[in-house]
């Protein structure tokens, strides 16, 4: 079965020098805190990123990805769509 994706928000900007990004969810009730992985549509290629930490900040969520420690590592994700795999398509993205 082919993997299907569901857009849940957009990475709007970086937040600090330690590699956090600002994530604006399309659906405020979506359980972002429970996510363990996130797919990023980066210029037509899907990247799988593991979420190390997620916390609310104003109308955004601040996400920290594993192995991305500096602003230079995550600035390339600015403006990228954030996606999750659909349930039943073989993707376990929730803890």
C-alpha atoms as an extended CHARMM CRD file, in Angstrom:
* protein
*
        95  EXT
         1         1  UNK       CA              0.0000000000        0.0000000000        0.0000000000  PROA      1               0.0000000000
         2         2  UNK       CA              1.3290000000        3.4160000000       -0.9430000000  PROA      2               0.0000000000
         3         3  UNK       CA              2.0220000000        5.9030000000        1.8560000000  PROA      3               0.0000000000
         4         4  UNK       CA             -0.4860000000        8.7540000000        2.0280000000  PROA      4               0.0000000000
         5         5  UNK       CA              0.1550000000       12.0390000000        3.7730000000  PROA      5               0.0000000000
         6         6  UNK       CA             -2.0220000000       14.5460000000        5.5810000000  PROA      6               0.0000000000
         7         7  UNK       CA             -0.8800000000       18.1650000000        5.9690000000  PROA      7               0.0000000000
         8         8  UNK       CA             -1.1900000000       19.3620000000        9.5720000000  PROA      8               0.0000000000
         9         9  UNK       CA              0.6280000000       22.6850000000        9.4170000000  PROA      9               0.0000000000
        10        10  UNK       CA              3.5380000000       24.7850000000        8.2360000000  PROA      10              0.0000000000
        11        11  UNK       CA              6.9770000000       25.5170000000        9.6310000000  PROA      11              0.0000000000
        12        12  UNK       CA              6.8950000000       29.3050000000        9.5800000000  PROA      12              0.0000000000
        13        13  UNK       CA             10.3080000000       30.2480000000       10.9500000000  PROA      13              0.0000000000
        14        14  UNK       CA             13.1480000000       29.3740000000       13.2670000000  PROA      14              0.0000000000
        15        15  UNK       CA             12.8470000000       30.3050000000       16.9360000000  PROA      15              0.0000000000
        16        16  UNK       CA             16.3060000000       30.4750000000       18.4720000000  PROA      16              0.0000000000
        17        17  UNK       CA             19.9050000000       29.5420000000       17.8100000000  PROA      17              0.0000000000
        18        18  UNK       CA             19.5100000000       26.0360000000       19.2420000000  PROA      18              0.0000000000
        19        19  UNK       CA             17.5730000000       24.5320000000       16.3450000000  PROA      19              0.0000000000
        20        20  UNK       CA             13.9240000000       25.0470000000       17.2930000000  PROA      20              0.0000000000
        21        21  UNK       CA             11.3280000000       25.9010000000       14.6370000000  PROA      21              0.0000000000
        22        22  UNK       CA              7.9760000000       27.6430000000       14.8560000000  PROA      22              0.0000000000
        23        23  UNK       CA              5.1860000000       25.3920000000       13.6940000000  PROA      23              0.0000000000
        24        24  UNK       CA              1.7470000000       26.8130000000       12.8730000000  PROA      24              0.0000000000
        25        25  UNK       CA             -0.8690000000       24.0340000000       12.9540000000  PROA      25              0.0000000000
        26        26  UNK       CA             -3.8070000000       24.0110000000       10.5440000000  PROA      26              0.0000000000
        27        27  UNK       CA             -5.8860000000       22.2760000000       13.2270000000  PROA      27              0.0000000000
        28        28  UNK       CA             -5.3610000000       23.6200000000       16.7860000000  PROA      28              0.0000000000
        29        29  UNK       CA             -6.9520000000       20.5020000000       18.3280000000  PROA      29              0.0000000000
        30        30  UNK       CA             -4.4620000000       18.1400000000       16.6500000000  PROA      30              0.0000000000
        31        31  UNK       CA             -2.4240000000       16.2600000000       19.3280000000  PROA      31              0.0000000000
        32        32  UNK       CA              0.9690000000       17.6970000000       18.3850000000  PROA      32              0.0000000000
        33        33  UNK       CA              2.4850000000       16.8880000000       21.7870000000  PROA      33              0.0000000000
        34        34  UNK       CA              2.0190000000       13.1620000000       21.0550000000  PROA      34              0.0000000000
        35        35  UNK       CA              3.8530000000       13.2110000000       17.7170000000  PROA      35              0.0000000000
        36        36  UNK       CA              7.1580000000       11.3820000000       17.5340000000  PROA      36              0.0000000000
        37        37  UNK       CA              7.8570000000       11.7950000000       13.7970000000  PROA      37              0.0000000000
        38        38  UNK       CA              6.9380000000       14.3900000000       11.2400000000  PROA      38              0.0000000000
        39        39  UNK       CA              7.2500000000       14.3740000000        7.4670000000  PROA      39              0.0000000000
        40        40  UNK       CA              8.4810000000       17.5730000000        5.8480000000  PROA      40              0.0000000000
        41        41  UNK       CA              7.7740000000       18.4030000000        2.2190000000  PROA      41              0.0000000000
        42        42  UNK       CA             11.1440000000       19.9250000000        1.3590000000  PROA      42              0.0000000000
        43        43  UNK       CA             11.1140000000       20.9890000000       -2.3170000000  PROA      43              0.0000000000
        44        44  UNK       CA              9.0630000000       17.9820000000       -3.3810000000  PROA      44              0.0000000000
        45        45  UNK       CA             11.0400000000       15.4390000000       -1.3490000000  PROA      45              0.0000000000
        46        46  UNK       CA              9.6610000000       14.0180000000        1.8820000000  PROA      46              0.0000000000
        47        47  UNK       CA             12.0030000000       13.9900000000        4.8460000000  PROA      47              0.0000000000
        48        48  UNK       CA             11.2440000000       12.1200000000        8.0590000000  PROA      48              0.0000000000
        49        49  UNK       CA             12.2180000000       14.0610000000       11.1760000000  PROA      49              0.0000000000
        50        50  UNK       CA             12.0790000000       12.7280000000       14.7290000000  PROA      50              0.0000000000
        51        51  UNK       CA             10.6490000000       15.1730000000       17.2290000000  PROA      51              0.0000000000
        52        52  UNK       CA             12.7660000000       15.5670000000       20.3430000000  PROA      52              0.0000000000
        53        53  UNK       CA             10.5980000000       18.1900000000       22.0540000000  PROA      53              0.0000000000
        54        54  UNK       CA              7.3360000000       20.0570000000       21.3900000000  PROA      54              0.0000000000
        55        55  UNK       CA              5.9160000000       22.9250000000       23.4170000000  PROA      55              0.0000000000
        56        56  UNK       CA              3.2250000000       25.5500000000       22.8690000000  PROA      56              0.0000000000
        57        57  UNK       CA              4.2250000000       29.1900000000       22.3320000000  PROA      57              0.0000000000
        58        58  UNK       CA              1.5030000000       31.7720000000       21.6620000000  PROA      58              0.0000000000
        59        59  UNK       CA             -0.4030000000       30.5490000000       18.5870000000  PROA      59              0.0000000000
        60        60  UNK       CA              2.5510000000       28.3890000000       17.5050000000  PROA      60              0.0000000000
        61        61  UNK       CA              4.2490000000       25.2130000000       18.6260000000  PROA      61              0.0000000000
        62        62  UNK       CA              8.0080000000       25.1410000000       19.0580000000  PROA      62              0.0000000000
        63        63  UNK       CA              9.4840000000       21.9100000000       17.7430000000  PROA      63              0.0000000000
        64        64  UNK       CA             12.9910000000       20.5870000000       18.2750000000  PROA      64              0.0000000000
        65        65  UNK       CA             14.1420000000       17.7950000000       15.9650000000  PROA      65              0.0000000000
        66        66  UNK       CA             16.6920000000       15.1340000000       16.9020000000  PROA      66              0.0000000000
        67        67  UNK       CA             20.1640000000       15.6630000000       15.3970000000  PROA      67              0.0000000000
        68        68  UNK       CA             19.3650000000       19.2540000000       14.4000000000  PROA      68              0.0000000000
        69        69  UNK       CA             21.2110000000       21.3290000000       16.9750000000  PROA      69              0.0000000000
        70        70  UNK       CA             21.7060000000       24.7480000000       15.3520000000  PROA      70              0.0000000000
        71        71  UNK       CA             19.7050000000       27.3600000000       13.4960000000  PROA      71              0.0000000000
        72        72  UNK       CA             21.7620000000       26.6590000000       10.3540000000  PROA      72              0.0000000000
        73        73  UNK       CA             20.5070000000       23.0600000000       10.3860000000  PROA      73              0.0000000000
        74        74  UNK       CA             16.7930000000       23.9630000000       10.4390000000  PROA      74              0.0000000000
        75        75  UNK       CA             16.5300000000       27.2340000000        8.5170000000  PROA      75              0.0000000000
        76        76  UNK       CA             16.1100000000       25.2130000000        5.3110000000  PROA      76              0.0000000000
        77        77  UNK       CA             12.7350000000       23.9550000000        6.6250000000  PROA      77              0.0000000000
        78        78  UNK       CA             11.2510000000       27.4680000000        6.7770000000  PROA      78              0.0000000000
        79        79  UNK       CA              8.0250000000       27.5390000000        4.7450000000  PROA      79              0.0000000000
        80        80  UNK       CA              7.8270000000       23.7410000000        4.4440000000  PROA      80              0.0000000000
        81        81  UNK       CA              4.5910000000       21.8400000000        4.8620000000  PROA      81              0.0000000000
        82        82  UNK       CA              4.4690000000       19.4710000000        7.8360000000  PROA      82              0.0000000000
        83        83  UNK       CA              2.7280000000       16.1690000000        7.2170000000  PROA      83              0.0000000000
        84        84  UNK       CA              1.8130000000       12.9530000000        8.9800000000  PROA      84              0.0000000000
        85        85  UNK       CA              1.1830000000        9.5660000000        7.4220000000  PROA      85              0.0000000000
        86        86  UNK       CA             -2.3940000000        8.3900000000        7.3530000000  PROA      86              0.0000000000
        87        87  UNK       CA             -3.3940000000        5.6990000000        9.8810000000  PROA      87              0.0000000000
        88        88  UNK       CA             -3.2790000000        2.2140000000        8.4440000000  PROA      88              0.0000000000
        89        89  UNK       CA             -0.6970000000        3.1270000000        5.8320000000  PROA      89              0.0000000000
        90        90  UNK       CA              2.1540000000        1.6660000000        7.8510000000  PROA      90              0.0000000000
        91        91  UNK       CA              3.2690000000        4.8140000000        9.6180000000  PROA      91              0.0000000000
        92        92  UNK       CA              3.4090000000        4.9820000000       13.3860000000  PROA      92              0.0000000000
        93        93  UNK       CA              3.9380000000        8.6420000000       14.2060000000  PROA      93              0.0000000000
        94        94  UNK       CA              2.3080000000        8.8400000000       17.6220000000  PROA      94              0.0000000000
        95        95  UNK       CA              3.7860000000        7.7260000000       20.9090000000  PROA      95              0.0000000000
